[in-house]
Short mmCIF file of N, CA and C in Angstrom, two decimals:
data_model
loop_
_atom_site.label_atom_id
_atom_site.label_comp_id
_atom_site.label_asym_id
_atom_site.label_seq_id
_atom_site.Cartn_x
_atom_site.Cartn_y
_atom_site.Cartn_z
N MET A 74 69.77 86.14 37.25
CA MET A 74 69.62 86.36 38.67
C MET A 74 70.47 85.31 39.39
N THR A 75 71.38 85.73 40.22
CA THR A 75 72.23 84.79 40.94
C THR A 75 71.49 84.25 42.15
N ILE A 76 72.05 83.20 42.72
CA ILE A 76 71.44 82.60 43.91
C ILE A 76 71.39 83.60 45.05
N ALA A 77 72.48 84.37 45.22
CA ALA A 77 72.51 85.38 46.29
C ALA A 77 71.41 86.42 46.10
N VAL A 78 71.20 86.86 44.85
CA VAL A 78 70.16 87.84 44.57
C VAL A 78 68.78 87.24 44.86
N MET A 79 68.60 85.98 44.52
CA MET A 79 67.33 85.31 44.81
C MET A 79 67.04 85.33 46.31
N HIS A 80 68.06 85.06 47.11
CA HIS A 80 67.87 85.06 48.57
C HIS A 80 67.54 86.46 49.08
N VAL A 81 68.17 87.48 48.53
CA VAL A 81 67.86 88.86 48.92
C VAL A 81 66.41 89.18 48.57
N HIS A 82 65.95 88.75 47.38
CA HIS A 82 64.57 88.99 46.97
C HIS A 82 63.59 88.28 47.92
N ILE A 83 63.90 87.07 48.27
CA ILE A 83 63.03 86.32 49.20
C ILE A 83 62.96 87.02 50.55
N ASP A 84 64.10 87.43 51.06
CA ASP A 84 64.13 88.12 52.36
C ASP A 84 63.34 89.43 52.29
N ASP A 85 63.55 90.21 51.23
CA ASP A 85 62.81 91.47 51.07
C ASP A 85 61.31 91.22 50.97
N LEU A 86 60.93 90.21 50.20
CA LEU A 86 59.52 89.88 50.05
C LEU A 86 58.91 89.51 51.41
N ALA A 87 59.60 88.68 52.17
CA ALA A 87 59.10 88.27 53.48
C ALA A 87 58.92 89.48 54.40
N GLN A 88 59.88 90.39 54.39
CA GLN A 88 59.79 91.58 55.24
C GLN A 88 58.62 92.47 54.83
N GLN A 89 58.46 92.65 53.53
CA GLN A 89 57.37 93.50 53.04
C GLN A 89 56.01 92.87 53.34
N VAL A 90 55.88 91.58 53.10
CA VAL A 90 54.60 90.92 53.35
C VAL A 90 54.25 90.99 54.84
N ALA A 91 55.25 90.89 55.69
CA ALA A 91 55.02 91.04 57.13
C ALA A 91 54.48 92.44 57.45
N GLN A 92 54.97 93.45 56.76
CA GLN A 92 54.48 94.81 56.97
C GLN A 92 53.07 94.99 56.43
N TRP A 93 52.70 94.20 55.45
CA TRP A 93 51.37 94.29 54.87
C TRP A 93 50.39 93.32 55.52
N ALA A 94 50.76 92.72 56.62
CA ALA A 94 49.93 91.71 57.28
C ALA A 94 48.51 92.24 57.47
N GLY A 95 47.55 91.44 57.07
CA GLY A 95 46.16 91.80 57.23
C GLY A 95 45.58 92.60 56.06
N ARG A 96 46.39 93.08 55.17
CA ARG A 96 45.88 93.83 54.02
C ARG A 96 45.36 92.86 52.97
N ASP A 97 44.18 93.13 52.46
CA ASP A 97 43.59 92.27 51.44
C ASP A 97 44.40 92.28 50.15
N ASP A 98 45.09 93.39 49.87
CA ASP A 98 45.84 93.51 48.63
C ASP A 98 47.32 93.14 48.77
N ALA A 99 47.70 92.52 49.87
CA ALA A 99 49.11 92.16 50.10
C ALA A 99 49.65 91.27 48.98
N PHE A 100 48.84 90.37 48.47
CA PHE A 100 49.29 89.50 47.38
C PHE A 100 49.62 90.33 46.14
N LEU A 101 48.76 91.27 45.79
CA LEU A 101 48.99 92.12 44.62
C LEU A 101 50.22 93.01 44.83
N LEU A 102 50.39 93.50 46.04
CA LEU A 102 51.59 94.28 46.35
C LEU A 102 52.84 93.42 46.21
N GLY A 103 52.74 92.15 46.60
CA GLY A 103 53.86 91.22 46.45
C GLY A 103 54.19 90.96 45.00
N LEU A 104 53.17 90.80 44.16
CA LEU A 104 53.41 90.62 42.72
C LEU A 104 54.14 91.82 42.15
N ARG A 105 53.66 93.01 42.52
CA ARG A 105 54.27 94.25 42.02
C ARG A 105 55.73 94.34 42.48
N LEU A 106 55.98 94.05 43.74
CA LEU A 106 57.34 94.10 44.28
C LEU A 106 58.26 93.14 43.53
N LEU A 107 57.83 91.92 43.32
CA LEU A 107 58.65 90.94 42.62
C LEU A 107 58.89 91.34 41.16
N ALA A 108 57.90 91.92 40.52
CA ALA A 108 58.08 92.36 39.13
C ALA A 108 59.11 93.47 39.05
N VAL A 109 59.04 94.44 39.96
CA VAL A 109 60.00 95.54 39.95
C VAL A 109 61.40 95.02 40.25
N LYS A 110 61.52 94.10 41.22
CA LYS A 110 62.82 93.53 41.56
C LYS A 110 63.39 92.72 40.39
N THR A 111 62.52 92.02 39.69
CA THR A 111 62.96 91.25 38.52
C THR A 111 63.56 92.17 37.47
N LEU A 112 62.90 93.28 37.23
CA LEU A 112 63.41 94.25 36.25
C LEU A 112 64.70 94.90 36.74
N ALA A 113 64.72 95.31 38.00
CA ALA A 113 65.89 96.02 38.54
C ALA A 113 67.15 95.15 38.54
N SER A 114 66.98 93.85 38.73
CA SER A 114 68.13 92.95 38.78
C SER A 114 68.50 92.39 37.41
N GLY A 115 67.75 92.78 36.38
CA GLY A 115 68.00 92.21 35.06
C GLY A 115 67.57 90.76 35.01
N GLY A 116 66.66 90.40 35.89
CA GLY A 116 66.25 89.01 36.06
C GLY A 116 65.64 88.35 34.86
N LEU A 117 64.88 89.10 34.05
CA LEU A 117 64.23 88.47 32.90
C LEU A 117 65.25 87.89 31.94
N GLY A 118 66.35 88.58 31.77
CA GLY A 118 67.38 88.09 30.86
C GLY A 118 68.19 86.93 31.40
N LYS A 119 68.13 86.72 32.72
CA LYS A 119 68.96 85.71 33.35
C LYS A 119 68.19 84.47 33.81
N ILE A 120 66.88 84.56 33.87
CA ILE A 120 66.08 83.48 34.43
C ILE A 120 66.31 82.15 33.72
N VAL A 121 66.28 82.15 32.41
CA VAL A 121 66.42 80.90 31.66
C VAL A 121 67.78 80.27 31.91
N SER A 122 68.85 81.06 31.84
CA SER A 122 70.18 80.48 32.03
C SER A 122 70.39 79.97 33.44
N VAL A 123 69.90 80.69 34.46
CA VAL A 123 70.04 80.22 35.84
C VAL A 123 69.23 78.94 36.03
N HIS A 124 68.04 78.91 35.45
CA HIS A 124 67.20 77.72 35.59
C HIS A 124 67.87 76.49 34.98
N ARG A 125 68.53 76.67 33.85
CA ARG A 125 69.22 75.54 33.21
C ARG A 125 70.44 75.10 34.00
N GLN A 126 71.12 76.04 34.64
CA GLN A 126 72.34 75.70 35.38
C GLN A 126 72.03 75.13 36.75
N THR A 127 71.08 75.72 37.45
CA THR A 127 70.81 75.32 38.84
C THR A 127 69.32 75.21 39.11
N PRO A 128 68.65 74.24 38.53
CA PRO A 128 67.21 74.13 38.72
C PRO A 128 66.80 74.02 40.18
N SER A 129 67.65 73.40 41.03
CA SER A 129 67.28 73.27 42.44
C SER A 129 67.24 74.63 43.12
N SER A 130 68.12 75.55 42.72
CA SER A 130 68.12 76.89 43.30
C SER A 130 66.86 77.65 42.90
N VAL A 131 66.49 77.53 41.64
CA VAL A 131 65.27 78.19 41.18
C VAL A 131 64.07 77.59 41.90
N HIS A 132 64.08 76.29 42.09
CA HIS A 132 62.99 75.64 42.83
C HIS A 132 62.91 76.19 44.25
N GLY A 133 64.05 76.39 44.88
CA GLY A 133 64.07 76.95 46.22
C GLY A 133 63.50 78.35 46.26
N PHE A 134 63.82 79.15 45.25
CA PHE A 134 63.29 80.51 45.16
C PHE A 134 61.78 80.46 44.97
N ARG A 135 61.33 79.62 44.03
CA ARG A 135 59.90 79.50 43.77
C ARG A 135 59.15 79.03 45.01
N SER A 136 59.72 78.07 45.71
CA SER A 136 59.08 77.56 46.94
C SER A 136 58.99 78.65 48.00
N GLY A 137 60.04 79.45 48.10
CA GLY A 137 60.04 80.55 49.07
C GLY A 137 58.96 81.57 48.76
N VAL A 138 58.86 81.95 47.50
CA VAL A 138 57.83 82.90 47.08
C VAL A 138 56.44 82.34 47.39
N GLU A 139 56.23 81.07 47.06
CA GLU A 139 54.93 80.46 47.30
C GLU A 139 54.60 80.39 48.78
N ARG A 140 55.59 80.06 49.59
CA ARG A 140 55.38 79.99 51.05
C ARG A 140 54.98 81.36 51.59
N ILE A 141 55.66 82.40 51.14
CA ILE A 141 55.41 83.75 51.64
C ILE A 141 54.07 84.31 51.16
N LEU A 142 53.69 83.98 49.94
CA LEU A 142 52.49 84.60 49.35
C LEU A 142 51.22 83.75 49.44
N THR A 143 51.29 82.55 50.01
CA THR A 143 50.10 81.70 50.09
C THR A 143 48.99 82.34 50.92
N ASP A 144 49.29 82.81 52.12
CA ASP A 144 48.25 83.43 52.95
C ASP A 144 47.72 84.73 52.34
N PRO A 145 48.61 85.61 51.83
CA PRO A 145 48.08 86.80 51.17
C PRO A 145 47.20 86.49 49.96
N LEU A 146 47.53 85.42 49.23
CA LEU A 146 46.70 85.03 48.10
C LEU A 146 45.31 84.63 48.58
N GLU A 147 45.24 83.86 49.64
CA GLU A 147 43.94 83.44 50.17
C GLU A 147 43.12 84.64 50.63
N ARG A 148 43.76 85.63 51.27
CA ARG A 148 43.06 86.86 51.67
C ARG A 148 42.54 87.60 50.44
N ALA A 149 43.36 87.67 49.40
CA ALA A 149 42.95 88.36 48.18
C ALA A 149 41.76 87.66 47.53
N LYS A 150 41.76 86.35 47.57
CA LYS A 150 40.63 85.60 47.01
C LYS A 150 39.36 85.89 47.81
N LYS A 151 39.46 85.84 49.13
CA LYS A 151 38.29 86.10 49.98
C LYS A 151 37.76 87.51 49.79
N ALA A 152 38.65 88.46 49.49
CA ALA A 152 38.25 89.85 49.28
C ALA A 152 37.74 90.09 47.86
N GLY A 153 37.81 89.07 47.00
CA GLY A 153 37.34 89.21 45.63
C GLY A 153 38.33 89.94 44.72
N LEU A 154 39.59 90.03 45.12
CA LEU A 154 40.61 90.69 44.31
C LEU A 154 41.25 89.75 43.30
N VAL A 155 41.20 88.45 43.58
CA VAL A 155 41.80 87.42 42.73
C VAL A 155 40.79 86.29 42.59
N ARG A 156 40.68 85.76 41.38
CA ARG A 156 39.70 84.68 41.17
C ARG A 156 40.07 83.43 41.96
N ASP A 157 39.07 82.67 42.33
CA ASP A 157 39.28 81.47 43.15
C ASP A 157 40.15 80.42 42.47
N SER A 158 40.13 80.35 41.16
CA SER A 158 40.87 79.31 40.45
C SER A 158 42.36 79.63 40.28
N PHE A 159 42.79 80.84 40.68
CA PHE A 159 44.21 81.20 40.59
C PHE A 159 44.96 80.39 41.65
N GLU A 160 45.99 79.66 41.21
CA GLU A 160 46.76 78.83 42.13
C GLU A 160 48.08 79.50 42.45
N ILE A 161 48.63 79.20 43.60
CA ILE A 161 49.87 79.84 44.04
C ILE A 161 51.00 79.62 43.02
N GLY A 162 51.03 78.51 42.34
CA GLY A 162 52.05 78.26 41.33
C GLY A 162 51.95 79.19 40.14
N ASP A 163 50.76 79.78 39.93
CA ASP A 163 50.57 80.74 38.84
C ASP A 163 51.27 82.07 39.12
N THR A 164 51.67 82.27 40.36
CA THR A 164 52.30 83.52 40.78
C THR A 164 53.53 83.83 39.93
N HIS A 165 54.34 82.84 39.65
CA HIS A 165 55.60 83.06 38.93
C HIS A 165 55.34 83.54 37.51
N ARG A 166 54.38 82.96 36.86
CA ARG A 166 54.01 83.38 35.51
C ARG A 166 53.48 84.80 35.54
N ALA A 167 52.65 85.10 36.53
CA ALA A 167 52.08 86.44 36.65
C ALA A 167 53.18 87.49 36.87
N VAL A 168 54.16 87.18 37.72
CA VAL A 168 55.26 88.11 37.96
C VAL A 168 56.02 88.39 36.67
N LEU A 169 56.31 87.34 35.90
CA LEU A 169 57.03 87.52 34.64
C LEU A 169 56.22 88.33 33.64
N MET A 170 54.91 88.12 33.62
CA MET A 170 54.04 88.88 32.72
C MET A 170 54.05 90.36 33.11
N ILE A 171 53.95 90.63 34.40
CA ILE A 171 53.94 92.00 34.89
C ILE A 171 55.30 92.65 34.65
N ALA A 172 56.37 91.95 34.96
CA ALA A 172 57.72 92.48 34.74
C ALA A 172 57.94 92.77 33.26
N GLY A 173 57.45 91.90 32.40
CA GLY A 173 57.58 92.12 30.97
C GLY A 173 56.92 93.41 30.53
N GLY A 174 55.88 93.82 31.24
CA GLY A 174 55.21 95.08 30.93
C GLY A 174 56.06 96.30 31.21
N GLY A 175 57.10 96.13 32.00
CA GLY A 175 57.96 97.25 32.33
C GLY A 175 59.24 97.30 31.53
N LEU A 176 59.43 96.37 30.61
CA LEU A 176 60.69 96.29 29.87
C LEU A 176 61.03 97.52 29.05
N GLY A 177 60.06 98.20 28.52
CA GLY A 177 60.34 99.34 27.67
C GLY A 177 60.49 100.65 28.44
N SER A 178 60.50 100.59 29.77
CA SER A 178 60.54 101.79 30.59
C SER A 178 61.87 101.93 31.30
N HIS A 179 62.14 103.16 31.74
CA HIS A 179 63.37 103.45 32.48
C HIS A 179 63.04 104.39 33.63
N GLY A 180 63.85 104.34 34.68
CA GLY A 180 63.69 105.25 35.80
C GLY A 180 62.35 105.15 36.46
N ASP A 181 61.74 106.30 36.74
CA ASP A 181 60.45 106.34 37.42
C ASP A 181 59.34 105.71 36.59
N ASN A 182 59.52 105.66 35.28
CA ASN A 182 58.49 105.10 34.42
C ASN A 182 58.33 103.59 34.60
N VAL A 183 59.33 102.91 35.16
CA VAL A 183 59.23 101.47 35.38
C VAL A 183 58.07 101.17 36.31
N ALA A 184 57.97 101.89 37.41
CA ALA A 184 56.89 101.65 38.36
C ALA A 184 55.53 101.87 37.71
N VAL A 185 55.42 102.90 36.88
CA VAL A 185 54.17 103.18 36.18
C VAL A 185 53.85 102.05 35.21
N SER A 186 54.85 101.61 34.45
CA SER A 186 54.63 100.53 33.49
C SER A 186 54.26 99.23 34.18
N VAL A 187 54.90 98.94 35.30
CA VAL A 187 54.57 97.73 36.06
C VAL A 187 53.14 97.81 36.58
N GLU A 188 52.75 98.97 37.07
CA GLU A 188 51.37 99.16 37.55
C GLU A 188 50.37 98.96 36.42
N GLU A 189 50.66 99.52 35.25
CA GLU A 189 49.78 99.34 34.09
C GLU A 189 49.69 97.88 33.68
N ALA A 190 50.82 97.18 33.73
CA ALA A 190 50.82 95.75 33.38
C ALA A 190 50.02 94.95 34.40
N LEU A 191 50.15 95.28 35.68
CA LEU A 191 49.36 94.59 36.71
C LEU A 191 47.88 94.84 36.49
N ASN A 192 47.51 96.07 36.19
CA ASN A 192 46.10 96.37 35.94
C ASN A 192 45.58 95.63 34.71
N LEU A 193 46.39 95.56 33.67
CA LEU A 193 45.98 94.82 32.48
C LEU A 193 45.78 93.34 32.81
N LEU A 194 46.69 92.79 33.59
CA LEU A 194 46.56 91.39 33.98
C LEU A 194 45.28 91.18 34.81
N LEU A 195 45.01 92.09 35.73
CA LEU A 195 43.83 91.96 36.57
C LEU A 195 42.53 92.12 35.79
N LEU A 196 42.53 93.04 34.84
CA LEU A 196 41.30 93.30 34.09
C LEU A 196 41.12 92.37 32.90
N GLY A 197 42.22 91.86 32.39
CA GLY A 197 42.13 90.99 31.22
C GLY A 197 41.90 91.78 29.95
N LEU A 198 41.74 91.10 28.87
CA LEU A 198 41.57 91.75 27.57
C LEU A 198 40.11 91.85 27.14
N ALA A 199 39.30 90.89 27.53
CA ALA A 199 37.92 90.85 27.08
C ALA A 199 37.06 91.83 27.86
N PRO A 200 36.04 92.40 27.20
CA PRO A 200 35.10 93.25 27.93
C PRO A 200 34.45 92.45 29.06
N VAL A 201 34.02 93.15 30.10
CA VAL A 201 33.49 92.49 31.29
C VAL A 201 32.41 91.46 30.96
N GLY A 202 31.48 91.80 30.11
CA GLY A 202 30.39 90.87 29.77
C GLY A 202 30.82 89.70 28.91
N ASN A 203 31.98 89.78 28.30
CA ASN A 203 32.43 88.74 27.36
C ASN A 203 33.67 87.99 27.85
N ARG A 204 33.98 88.09 29.10
CA ARG A 204 35.18 87.40 29.60
C ARG A 204 34.98 85.90 29.59
N PRO A 205 35.98 85.16 29.12
CA PRO A 205 35.88 83.69 29.14
C PRO A 205 35.84 83.20 30.58
N LYS A 206 35.19 82.13 30.76
CA LYS A 206 35.05 81.58 32.13
C LYS A 206 36.12 80.56 32.39
#
């Protein structure tokens, strides 16, 4: 992912989050959007090399994402959509996990795979009564 692409993603995220203002699920919509953009830009394959070459640029991208999604995350927590212990810095790991769920898909199936990965992340692996605390 180039620096220019990172800026486009940040701008798109900010515009979308503004449109979702007041929605309890805006944070989850933001995660989904970033995961799809990561896949569409070939970002998963480029993240490590860009990070090694320009860590300050990646830091700027991460800071932008965190700034944009902090309020939606707090709304999601208050609505019971996200656990209280989830921190804004965890967003980046979650996006990569969700994007990774779409790697084996193409075309329209990417959105479906990303949605399934998001649901898996939200529900976890353990049965409801046996989830680790």
